[in-house]
Short mmCIF file of C-alpha atoms in Angstrom, two decimals:
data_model
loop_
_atom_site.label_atom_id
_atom_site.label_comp_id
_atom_site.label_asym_id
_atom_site.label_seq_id
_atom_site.Cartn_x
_atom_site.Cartn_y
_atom_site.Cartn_z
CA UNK K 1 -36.60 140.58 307.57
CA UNK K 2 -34.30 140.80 304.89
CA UNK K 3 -34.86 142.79 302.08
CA UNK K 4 -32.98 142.12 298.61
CA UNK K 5 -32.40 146.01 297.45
CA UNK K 6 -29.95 146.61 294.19
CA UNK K 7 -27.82 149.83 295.05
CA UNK K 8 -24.69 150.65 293.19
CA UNK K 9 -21.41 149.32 295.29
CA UNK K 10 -20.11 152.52 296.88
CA UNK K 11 -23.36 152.99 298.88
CA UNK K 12 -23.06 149.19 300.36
CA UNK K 13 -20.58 151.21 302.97
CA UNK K 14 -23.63 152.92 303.51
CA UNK K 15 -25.71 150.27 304.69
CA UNK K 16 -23.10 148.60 306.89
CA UNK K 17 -21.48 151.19 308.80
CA UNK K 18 -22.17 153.94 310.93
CA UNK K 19 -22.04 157.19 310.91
CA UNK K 20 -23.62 160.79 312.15
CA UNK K 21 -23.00 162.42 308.40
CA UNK K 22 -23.61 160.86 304.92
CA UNK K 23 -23.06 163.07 301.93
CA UNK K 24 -23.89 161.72 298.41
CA UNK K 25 -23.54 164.25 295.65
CA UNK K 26 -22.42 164.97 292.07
CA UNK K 27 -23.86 165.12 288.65
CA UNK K 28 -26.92 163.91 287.29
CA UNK K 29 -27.17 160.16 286.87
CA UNK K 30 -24.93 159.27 289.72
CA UNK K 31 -27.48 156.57 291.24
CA UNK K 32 -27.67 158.97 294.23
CA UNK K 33 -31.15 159.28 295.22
CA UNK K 34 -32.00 155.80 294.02
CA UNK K 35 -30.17 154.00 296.30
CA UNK K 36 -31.01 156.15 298.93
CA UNK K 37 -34.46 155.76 298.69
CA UNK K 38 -33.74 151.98 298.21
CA UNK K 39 -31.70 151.92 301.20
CA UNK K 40 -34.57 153.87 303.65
CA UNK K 41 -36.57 151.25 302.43
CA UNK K 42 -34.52 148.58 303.36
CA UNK K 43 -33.61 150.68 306.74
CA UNK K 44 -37.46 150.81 307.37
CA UNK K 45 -38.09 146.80 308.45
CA UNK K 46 -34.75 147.04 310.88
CA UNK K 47 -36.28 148.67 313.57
CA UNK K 48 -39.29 151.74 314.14
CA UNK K 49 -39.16 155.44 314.99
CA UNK K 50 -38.91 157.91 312.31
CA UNK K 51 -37.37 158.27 309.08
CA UNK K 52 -37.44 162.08 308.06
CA UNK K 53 -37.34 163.33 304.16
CA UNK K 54 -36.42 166.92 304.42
CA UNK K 55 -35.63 169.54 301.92
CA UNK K 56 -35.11 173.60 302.25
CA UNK K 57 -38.84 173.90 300.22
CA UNK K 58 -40.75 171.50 299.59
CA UNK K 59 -44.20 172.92 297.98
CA UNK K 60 -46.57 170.13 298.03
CA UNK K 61 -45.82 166.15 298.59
CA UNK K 62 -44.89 165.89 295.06
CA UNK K 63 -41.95 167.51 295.65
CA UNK K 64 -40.63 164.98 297.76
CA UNK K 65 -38.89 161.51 297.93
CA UNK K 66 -42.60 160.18 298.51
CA UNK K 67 -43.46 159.44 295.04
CA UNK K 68 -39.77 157.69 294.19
CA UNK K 69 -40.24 155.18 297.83
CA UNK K 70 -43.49 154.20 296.67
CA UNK K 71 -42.23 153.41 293.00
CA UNK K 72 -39.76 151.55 294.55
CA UNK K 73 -42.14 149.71 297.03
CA UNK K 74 -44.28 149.05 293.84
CA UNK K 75 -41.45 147.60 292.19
CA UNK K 76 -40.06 145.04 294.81
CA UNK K 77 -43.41 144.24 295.35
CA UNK K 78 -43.35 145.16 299.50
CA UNK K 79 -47.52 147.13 299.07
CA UNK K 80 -48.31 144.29 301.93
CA UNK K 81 -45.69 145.52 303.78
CA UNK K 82 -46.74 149.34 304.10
CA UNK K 83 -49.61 151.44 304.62
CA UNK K 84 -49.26 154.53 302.34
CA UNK K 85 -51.11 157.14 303.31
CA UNK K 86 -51.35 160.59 301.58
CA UNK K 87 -48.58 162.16 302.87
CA UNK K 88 -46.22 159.01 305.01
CA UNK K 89 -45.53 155.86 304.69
CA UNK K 90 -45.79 153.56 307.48
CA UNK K 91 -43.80 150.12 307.75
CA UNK K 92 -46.49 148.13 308.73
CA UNK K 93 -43.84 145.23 310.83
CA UNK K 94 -41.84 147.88 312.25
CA UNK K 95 -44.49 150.66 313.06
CA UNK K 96 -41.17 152.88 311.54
CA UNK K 97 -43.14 155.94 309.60
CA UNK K 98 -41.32 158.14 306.98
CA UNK K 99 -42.81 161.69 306.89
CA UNK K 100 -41.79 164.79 304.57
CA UNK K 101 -41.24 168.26 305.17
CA UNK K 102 -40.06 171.22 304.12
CA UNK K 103 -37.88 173.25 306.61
CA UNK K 104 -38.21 176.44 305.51
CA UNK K 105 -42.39 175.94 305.89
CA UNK K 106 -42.05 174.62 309.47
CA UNK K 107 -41.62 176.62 312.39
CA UNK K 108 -38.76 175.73 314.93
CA UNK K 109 -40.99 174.08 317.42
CA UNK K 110 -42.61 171.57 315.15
CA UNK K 111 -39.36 170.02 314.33
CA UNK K 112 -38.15 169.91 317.30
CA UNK K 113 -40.96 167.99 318.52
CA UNK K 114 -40.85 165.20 315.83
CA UNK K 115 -39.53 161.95 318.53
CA UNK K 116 -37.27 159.23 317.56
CA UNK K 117 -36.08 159.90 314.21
CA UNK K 118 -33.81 157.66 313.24
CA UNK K 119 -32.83 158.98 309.62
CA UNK K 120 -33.25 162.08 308.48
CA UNK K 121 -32.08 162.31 304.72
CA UNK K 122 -31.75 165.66 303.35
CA UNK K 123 -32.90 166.09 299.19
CA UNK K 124 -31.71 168.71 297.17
CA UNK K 125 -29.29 169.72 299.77
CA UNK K 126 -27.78 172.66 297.16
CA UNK K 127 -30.89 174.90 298.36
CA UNK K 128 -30.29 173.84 302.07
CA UNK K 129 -29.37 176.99 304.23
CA UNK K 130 -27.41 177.09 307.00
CA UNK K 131 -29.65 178.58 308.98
CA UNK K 132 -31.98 175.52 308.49
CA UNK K 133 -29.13 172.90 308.97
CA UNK K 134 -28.75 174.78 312.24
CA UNK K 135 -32.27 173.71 313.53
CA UNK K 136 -32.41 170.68 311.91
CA UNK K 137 -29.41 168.60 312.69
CA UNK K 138 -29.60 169.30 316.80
CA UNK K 139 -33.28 168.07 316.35
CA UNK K 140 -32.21 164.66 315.27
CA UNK K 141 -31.16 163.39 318.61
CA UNK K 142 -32.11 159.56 319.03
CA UNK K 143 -29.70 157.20 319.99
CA UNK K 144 -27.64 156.39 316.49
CA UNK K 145 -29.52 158.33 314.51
CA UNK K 146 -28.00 159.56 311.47
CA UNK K 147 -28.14 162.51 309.20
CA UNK K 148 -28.03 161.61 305.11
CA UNK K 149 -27.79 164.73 302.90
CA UNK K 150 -27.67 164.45 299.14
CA UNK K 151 -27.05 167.09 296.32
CA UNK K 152 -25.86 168.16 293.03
CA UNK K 153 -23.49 170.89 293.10
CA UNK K 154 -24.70 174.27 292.20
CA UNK K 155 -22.64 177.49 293.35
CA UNK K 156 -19.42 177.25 295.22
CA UNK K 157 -21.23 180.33 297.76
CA UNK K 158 -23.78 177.39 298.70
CA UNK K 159 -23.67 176.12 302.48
CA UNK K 160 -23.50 172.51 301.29
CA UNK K 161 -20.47 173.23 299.44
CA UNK K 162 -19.09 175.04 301.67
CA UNK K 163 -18.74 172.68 303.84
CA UNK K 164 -17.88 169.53 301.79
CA UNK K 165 -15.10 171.32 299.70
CA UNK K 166 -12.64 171.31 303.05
CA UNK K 167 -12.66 167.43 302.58
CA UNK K 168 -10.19 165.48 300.45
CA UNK K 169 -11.69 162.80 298.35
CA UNK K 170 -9.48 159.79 297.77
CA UNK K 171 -10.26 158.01 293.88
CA UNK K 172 -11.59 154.74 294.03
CA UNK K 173 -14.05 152.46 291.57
CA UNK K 174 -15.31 149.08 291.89
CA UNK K 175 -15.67 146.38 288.88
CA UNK K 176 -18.04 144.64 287.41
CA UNK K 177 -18.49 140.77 286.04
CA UNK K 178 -17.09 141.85 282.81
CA UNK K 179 -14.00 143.73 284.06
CA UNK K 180 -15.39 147.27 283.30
CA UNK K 181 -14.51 149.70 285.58
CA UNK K 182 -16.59 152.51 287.55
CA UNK K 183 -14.89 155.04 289.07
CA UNK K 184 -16.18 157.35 292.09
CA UNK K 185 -14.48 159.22 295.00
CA UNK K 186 -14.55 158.90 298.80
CA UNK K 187 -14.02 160.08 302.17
CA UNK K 188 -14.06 158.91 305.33
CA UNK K 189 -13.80 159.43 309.27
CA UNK K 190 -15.02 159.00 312.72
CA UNK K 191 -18.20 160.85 312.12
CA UNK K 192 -18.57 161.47 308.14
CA UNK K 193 -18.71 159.37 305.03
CA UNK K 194 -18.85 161.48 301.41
CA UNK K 195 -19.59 160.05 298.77
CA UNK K 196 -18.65 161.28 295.07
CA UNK K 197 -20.11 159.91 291.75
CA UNK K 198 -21.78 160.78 288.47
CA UNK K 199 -23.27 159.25 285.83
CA UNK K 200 -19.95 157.31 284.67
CA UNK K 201 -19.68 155.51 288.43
CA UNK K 202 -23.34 154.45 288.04
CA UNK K 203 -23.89 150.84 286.82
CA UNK K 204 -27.46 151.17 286.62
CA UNK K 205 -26.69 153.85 283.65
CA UNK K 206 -29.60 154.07 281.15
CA UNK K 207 -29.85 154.45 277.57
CA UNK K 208 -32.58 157.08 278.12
CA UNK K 209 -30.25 159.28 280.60
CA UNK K 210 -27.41 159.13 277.54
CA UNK K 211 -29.33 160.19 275.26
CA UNK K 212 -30.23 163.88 277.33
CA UNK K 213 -26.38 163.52 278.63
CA UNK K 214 -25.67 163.51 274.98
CA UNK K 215 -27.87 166.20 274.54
CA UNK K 216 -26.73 168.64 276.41
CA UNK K 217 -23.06 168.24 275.50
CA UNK K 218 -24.44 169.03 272.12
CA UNK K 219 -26.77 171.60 272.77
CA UNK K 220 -25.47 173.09 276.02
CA UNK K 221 -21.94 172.64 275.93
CA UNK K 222 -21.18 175.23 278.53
CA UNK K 223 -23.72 173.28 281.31
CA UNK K 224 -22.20 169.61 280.67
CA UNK K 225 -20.00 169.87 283.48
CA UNK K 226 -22.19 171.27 285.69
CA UNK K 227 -25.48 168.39 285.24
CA UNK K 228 -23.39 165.71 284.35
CA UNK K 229 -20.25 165.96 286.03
CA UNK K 230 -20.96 167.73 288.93
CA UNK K 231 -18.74 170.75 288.74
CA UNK K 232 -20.45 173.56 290.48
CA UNK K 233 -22.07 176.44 287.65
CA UNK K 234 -20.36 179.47 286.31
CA UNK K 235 -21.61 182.40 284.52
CA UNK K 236 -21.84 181.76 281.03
CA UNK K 237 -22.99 185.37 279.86
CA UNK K 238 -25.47 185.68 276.80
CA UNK K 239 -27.07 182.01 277.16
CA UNK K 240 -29.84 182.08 273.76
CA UNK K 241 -27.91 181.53 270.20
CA UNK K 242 -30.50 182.61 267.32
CA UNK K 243 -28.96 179.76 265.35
CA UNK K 244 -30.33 177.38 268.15
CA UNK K 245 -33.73 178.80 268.19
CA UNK K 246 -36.61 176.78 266.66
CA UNK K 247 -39.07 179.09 264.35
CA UNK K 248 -42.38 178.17 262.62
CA UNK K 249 -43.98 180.12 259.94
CA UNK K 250 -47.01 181.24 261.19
CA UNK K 251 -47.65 182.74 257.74
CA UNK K 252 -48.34 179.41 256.22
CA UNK K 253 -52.03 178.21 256.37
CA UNK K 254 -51.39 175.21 256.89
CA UNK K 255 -49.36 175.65 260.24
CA UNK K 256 -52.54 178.08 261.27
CA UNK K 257 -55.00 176.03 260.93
CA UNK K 258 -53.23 173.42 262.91
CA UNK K 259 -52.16 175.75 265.76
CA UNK K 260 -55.33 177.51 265.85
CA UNK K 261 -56.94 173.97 266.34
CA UNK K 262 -55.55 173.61 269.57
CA UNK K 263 -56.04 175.27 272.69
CA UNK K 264 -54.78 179.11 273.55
CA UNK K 265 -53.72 179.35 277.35
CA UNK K 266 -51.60 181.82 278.51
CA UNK K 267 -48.79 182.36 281.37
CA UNK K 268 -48.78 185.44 283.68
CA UNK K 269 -45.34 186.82 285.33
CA UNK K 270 -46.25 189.75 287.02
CA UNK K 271 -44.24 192.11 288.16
CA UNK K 272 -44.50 194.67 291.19
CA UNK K 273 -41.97 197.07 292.36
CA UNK K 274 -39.27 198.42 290.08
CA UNK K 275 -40.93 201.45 287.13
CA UNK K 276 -38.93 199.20 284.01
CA UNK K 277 -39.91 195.88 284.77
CA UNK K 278 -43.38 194.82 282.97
CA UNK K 279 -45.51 192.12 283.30
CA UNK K 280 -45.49 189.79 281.09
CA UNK K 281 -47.39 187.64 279.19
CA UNK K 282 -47.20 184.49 276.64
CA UNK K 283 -50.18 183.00 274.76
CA UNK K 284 -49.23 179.48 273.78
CA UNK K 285 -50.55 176.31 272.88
CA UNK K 286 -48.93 172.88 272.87
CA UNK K 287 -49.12 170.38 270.00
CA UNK K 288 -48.24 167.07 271.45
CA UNK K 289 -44.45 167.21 273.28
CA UNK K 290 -43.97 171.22 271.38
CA UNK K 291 -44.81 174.65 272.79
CA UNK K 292 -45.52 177.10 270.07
CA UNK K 293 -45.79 180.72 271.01
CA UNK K 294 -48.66 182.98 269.53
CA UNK K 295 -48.34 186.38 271.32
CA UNK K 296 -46.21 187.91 274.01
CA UNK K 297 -47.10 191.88 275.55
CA UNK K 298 -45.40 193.36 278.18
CA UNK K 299 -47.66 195.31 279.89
CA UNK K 300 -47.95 197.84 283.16
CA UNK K 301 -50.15 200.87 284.60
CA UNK K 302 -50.26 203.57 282.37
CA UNK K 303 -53.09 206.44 282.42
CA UNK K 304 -55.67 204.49 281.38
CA UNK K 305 -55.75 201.37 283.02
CA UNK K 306 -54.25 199.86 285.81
CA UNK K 307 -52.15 196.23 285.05
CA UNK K 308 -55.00 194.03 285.75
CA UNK K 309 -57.44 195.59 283.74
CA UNK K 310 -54.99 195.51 280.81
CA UNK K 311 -54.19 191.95 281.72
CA UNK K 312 -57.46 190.86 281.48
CA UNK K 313 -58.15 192.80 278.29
CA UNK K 314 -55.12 191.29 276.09
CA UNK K 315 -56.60 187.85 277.43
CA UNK K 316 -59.98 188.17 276.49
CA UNK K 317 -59.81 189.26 273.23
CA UNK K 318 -57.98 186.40 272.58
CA UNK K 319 -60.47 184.01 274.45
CA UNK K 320 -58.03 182.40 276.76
CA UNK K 321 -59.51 180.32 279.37
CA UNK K 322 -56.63 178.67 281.18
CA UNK K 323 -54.13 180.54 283.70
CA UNK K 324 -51.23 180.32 284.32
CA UNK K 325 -49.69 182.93 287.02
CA UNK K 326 -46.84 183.58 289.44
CA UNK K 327 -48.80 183.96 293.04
CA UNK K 328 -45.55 185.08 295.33
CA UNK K 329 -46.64 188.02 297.71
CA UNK K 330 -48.47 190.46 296.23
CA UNK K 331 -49.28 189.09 293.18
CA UNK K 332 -51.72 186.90 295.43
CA UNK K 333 -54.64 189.75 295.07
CA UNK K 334 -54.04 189.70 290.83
CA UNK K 335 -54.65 185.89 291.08
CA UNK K 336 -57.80 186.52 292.73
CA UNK K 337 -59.11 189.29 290.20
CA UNK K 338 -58.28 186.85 287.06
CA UNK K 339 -59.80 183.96 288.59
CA UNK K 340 -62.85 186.36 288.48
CA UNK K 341 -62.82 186.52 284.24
CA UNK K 342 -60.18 182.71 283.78
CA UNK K 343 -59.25 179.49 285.54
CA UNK K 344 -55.82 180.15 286.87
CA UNK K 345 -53.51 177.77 288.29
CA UNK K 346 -50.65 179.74 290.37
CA UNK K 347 -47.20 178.94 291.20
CA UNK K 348 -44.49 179.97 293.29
CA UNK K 349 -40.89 181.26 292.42
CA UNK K 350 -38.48 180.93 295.00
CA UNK K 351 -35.05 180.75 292.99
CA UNK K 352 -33.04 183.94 291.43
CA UNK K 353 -34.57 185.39 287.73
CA UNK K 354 -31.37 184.90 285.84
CA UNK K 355 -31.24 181.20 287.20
CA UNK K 356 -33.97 179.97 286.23
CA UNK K 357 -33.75 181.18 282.78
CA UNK K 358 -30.35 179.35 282.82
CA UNK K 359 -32.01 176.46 283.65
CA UNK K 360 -34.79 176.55 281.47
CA UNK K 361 -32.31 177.14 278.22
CA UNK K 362 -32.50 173.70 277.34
CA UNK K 363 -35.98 172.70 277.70
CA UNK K 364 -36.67 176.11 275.51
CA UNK K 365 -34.08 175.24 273.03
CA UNK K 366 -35.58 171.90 272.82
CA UNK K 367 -39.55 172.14 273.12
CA UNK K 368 -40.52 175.93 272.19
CA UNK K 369 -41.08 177.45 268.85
CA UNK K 370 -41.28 180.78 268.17
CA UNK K 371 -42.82 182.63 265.33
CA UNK K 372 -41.11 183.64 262.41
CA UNK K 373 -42.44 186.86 261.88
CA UNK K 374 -40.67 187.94 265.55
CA UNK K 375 -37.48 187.74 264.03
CA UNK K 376 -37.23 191.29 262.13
CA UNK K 377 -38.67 194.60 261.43
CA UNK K 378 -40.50 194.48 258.26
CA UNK K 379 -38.75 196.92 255.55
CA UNK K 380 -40.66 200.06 254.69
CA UNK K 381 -43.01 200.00 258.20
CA UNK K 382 -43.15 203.06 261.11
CA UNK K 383 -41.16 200.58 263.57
CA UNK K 384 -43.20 202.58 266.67
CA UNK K 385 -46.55 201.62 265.63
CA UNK K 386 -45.11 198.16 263.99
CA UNK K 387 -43.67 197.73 267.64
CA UNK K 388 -47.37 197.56 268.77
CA UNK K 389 -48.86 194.49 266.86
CA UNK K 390 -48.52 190.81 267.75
CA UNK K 391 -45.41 190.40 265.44
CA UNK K 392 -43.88 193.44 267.06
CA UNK K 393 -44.98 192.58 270.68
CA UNK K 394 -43.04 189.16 269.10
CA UNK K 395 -39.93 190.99 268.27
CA UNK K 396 -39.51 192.82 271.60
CA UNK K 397 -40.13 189.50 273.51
CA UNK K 398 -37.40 187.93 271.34
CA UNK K 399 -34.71 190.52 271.22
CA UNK K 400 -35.09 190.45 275.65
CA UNK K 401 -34.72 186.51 275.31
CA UNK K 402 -31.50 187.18 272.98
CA UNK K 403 -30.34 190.03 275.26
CA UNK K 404 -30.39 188.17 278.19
CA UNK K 405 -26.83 187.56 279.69
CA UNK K 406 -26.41 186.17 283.38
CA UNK K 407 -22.89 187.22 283.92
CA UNK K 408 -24.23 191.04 284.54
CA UNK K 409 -25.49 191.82 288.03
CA UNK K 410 -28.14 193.85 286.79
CA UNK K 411 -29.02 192.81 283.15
CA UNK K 412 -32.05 195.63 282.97
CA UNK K 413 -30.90 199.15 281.24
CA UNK K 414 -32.94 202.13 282.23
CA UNK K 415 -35.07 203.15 278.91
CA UNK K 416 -34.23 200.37 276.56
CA UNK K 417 -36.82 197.42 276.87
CA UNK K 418 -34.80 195.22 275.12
CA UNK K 419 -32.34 194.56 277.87
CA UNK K 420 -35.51 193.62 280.73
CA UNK K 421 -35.80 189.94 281.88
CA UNK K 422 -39.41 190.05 281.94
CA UNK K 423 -40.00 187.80 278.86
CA UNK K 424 -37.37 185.27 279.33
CA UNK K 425 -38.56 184.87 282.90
CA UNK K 426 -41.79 184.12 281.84
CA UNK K 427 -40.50 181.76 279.12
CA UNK K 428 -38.84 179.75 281.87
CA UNK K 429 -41.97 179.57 284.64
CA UNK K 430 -43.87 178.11 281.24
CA UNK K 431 -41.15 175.78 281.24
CA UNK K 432 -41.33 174.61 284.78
CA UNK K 433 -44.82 175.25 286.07
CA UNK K 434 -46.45 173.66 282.99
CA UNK K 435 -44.32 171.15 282.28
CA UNK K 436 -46.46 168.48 283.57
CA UNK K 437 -48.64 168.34 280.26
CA UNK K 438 -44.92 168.04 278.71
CA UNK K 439 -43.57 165.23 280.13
CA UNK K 440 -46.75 163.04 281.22
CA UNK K 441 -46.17 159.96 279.27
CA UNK K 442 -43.09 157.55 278.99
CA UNK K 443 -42.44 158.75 275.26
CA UNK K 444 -41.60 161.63 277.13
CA UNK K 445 -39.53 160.67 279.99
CA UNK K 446 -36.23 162.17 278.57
CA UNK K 447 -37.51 165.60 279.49
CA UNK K 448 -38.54 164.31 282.60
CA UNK K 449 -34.83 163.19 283.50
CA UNK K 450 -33.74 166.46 282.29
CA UNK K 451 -35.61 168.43 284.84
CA UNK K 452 -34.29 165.94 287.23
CA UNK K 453 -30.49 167.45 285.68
CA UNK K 454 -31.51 170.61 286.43
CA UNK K 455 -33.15 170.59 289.79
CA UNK K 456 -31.02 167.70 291.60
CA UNK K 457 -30.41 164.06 291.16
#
């Protein structure tokens, strides 16, 4: 059966030669995972066995190519064609079944045992160890069978990079019907074919994906290279400029009444080990696509109460329902004490502090607004006990977000509270683990492209 598919020019090669390796990478907007997913599609009536979507994590089947093959098979119009089940796809005419995993979660055995797979494409290959290529690409053993990886470039230590940067990529571009020109890069052997484009090789190019490419060279000028172009990411040192900061006056009634109308939820980043690191915790609310952020306290055992307890009271007297709190290790048994007085909704951190909060500079810079009474000591006031009240539980949570500089191995000093990443880590899991109210219509799909910058094409 032959399947009309649209996929941008370099990738034809793709579909009509073979080879064991197939690397797509570069910045956001390169048309990379599109037309991969378009071509497993198409790959799916040729014959059956298994197509494999693997990445290094994948936390739930969300996080997977799933939901972008059945847009796809929406969009062609091929539903008679597949029975989608909650987590595979099978090709009804083929019997060929695509199934997701993440190999970190799997144990040896099981993927050795998966039979026949034909394809296995590897997402978000920047995470992808080489420990886990190690098991993997042995395991894919039928006759043929191929092995497609795709990434954007993160840090030149990576394993993916690693191993691509030996290879010299020769400069090509193809042409369109109007004599425009789309450039992209290319190598090619026996066994491998690399593939190299970003967002100016990509035909398909929206207005939509210009407009947050044109953001971030205004707003993150020190990223653009790294999301759009696919240069790998440097240390930038202090990343949060006050000027860029968006305040509101929380003194003004009628931004209080307004804020106060919505919601109050709250996000938890607790922390467990070292004596200066705190927990911390935001109260927020979210008026349509904007976070505004009402209190912030760092808190930790002292002689009176243990962390939970003090948790729990700083929530409660501000009547917070709704949850939101890292669940990694041990912080497992403080999920199950709040869910005793809240309804929490966990998540799980698996990438470095100081990255995320790199990666969540934009989204903050964009969407969050802090108060205005954070920004200074009041003249005249005993700054100890000021330090204590919501405004100067503010102020410490803004001068750590201000502080924070990824260039320095350690960025906590011993005694100054200031310098601790506890806030600004926070900040960011808000940004990522409750995004999904954020970006849950179309008027917001902008923000939804620019998490796609940030955590792969």
């Amino acid at each position: 059966m032959n399947i009309k598919i649209n996929i941008l020019k370099p990738f034809e090669k793709w579909l009509s030669i073979e080879k064991r390796i197939k690397i797509a990478y570069g910045g956001r907007g390169g048309g990379k995972s599109e037309s991969i997913a378009r071509m497993l599609i198409a790959k799916s009536f040729e014959n059956g066995g298994v197509i494999l979507c693997s990445r290094e994590i994948q936390k739930s089947i969300a996080y997977s190519t799933y939901p972008l093959l059945i847009s796809i098979i929406k969009e062609l119009k091929l539903e008679i064609f597949f029975d989608i089940k909650r987590n595979e796809i099978i090709n009804k005419k083929t019997n060929c079944k695509f199934i997701f995993l993440g190999i970190r979660e799997c144990k040896i055995e099981e993927i050795k045992s998966i039979y026949n797979v034909r394809i296995c494409f590897i997402e978000e290959a920047h995470t992808l160890t080489q420990r886990s290529y190690e098991i993997l690409e042995p395991s894919i053993r039928a006759d043929k069978s191929e092995i497609w990886i795709a990434f954007n470039p993160r840090f030149e230590t990576d394993f993916i990079y690693q191993t691509i940067s030996k290879f010299n990529l020769e400069n090509k571009f193809y042409i369109d019907k109007n004599n425009n020109k789309y450039p992209y890069n290319e190598y090619e052997d026996n066994n491998t074919l690399i593939t190299f484009i970003n967002y100016d090789g990509n035909y398909y190019f929206s207005d939509i994906l210009n407009k947050s490419r044109l953001s971030t060279l205004k707003l993150m000028p020190k990223m653009y290279e790294h999301i759009w172009l696919g240069k790998i990411k440097n240390k930038q040192g202090k990343i949060f400029l006050y000027s860029k900061l968006k305040f509101y006056d929380d003194a003004l009634k009628e931004n209080s009444d307004k804020i106060m109308s919505y919601e109050h939820k709250a996000v938890i980043d607790p922390a467990f080990g070292e004596y200066n690191c705190f927990t911390s915790v935001i109260i927020y609310t979210q008026i349509e696509e904007d976070i505004y952020l009402i209190d912030s306290g760092l808190i930790r055992n002292d002689s009176n109460s243990t962390t939970d307890e003090s948790i729990i009271n700083f929530l409660a007297n501000k009547n917070i329902k709704k949850v939101l709190c890292e669940s990694n290790f041990a912080q497992k048994e403080l999920v199950k004490r709040l869910e005793k007085h809240f309804e929490v909704n966990s998540f799980y951190v698996h990438k470095n502090k100081a990255e995320r909060i790199v990666n969540a500079s934009y989204l903050i810079y964009d969407k969050v607004y802090f108060p205005k009474s954070w920004q200074k000591v009041p003249e005249g006031s005993d700054t100890d006990e000021w330090l204590k009240t919501r405004n100067g539980r503010g102020y410490t949570a803004l001068r750590q977000l201000l502080n924070f500089d990824d260039s320095l191995a350690k960025s906590n000093i011993k005694g100054d509270v200031f310098s601790y990443l506890d806030f600004p880590d926070a900040l960011s899991s808000l940004i990522f683990f409750g995004i999904e109210e954020i970006v849950n219509n179309e008027e917001n799909y902008d923000n939804m492209n620019l998490l796609n910058a940030i955590f792969g094409d």
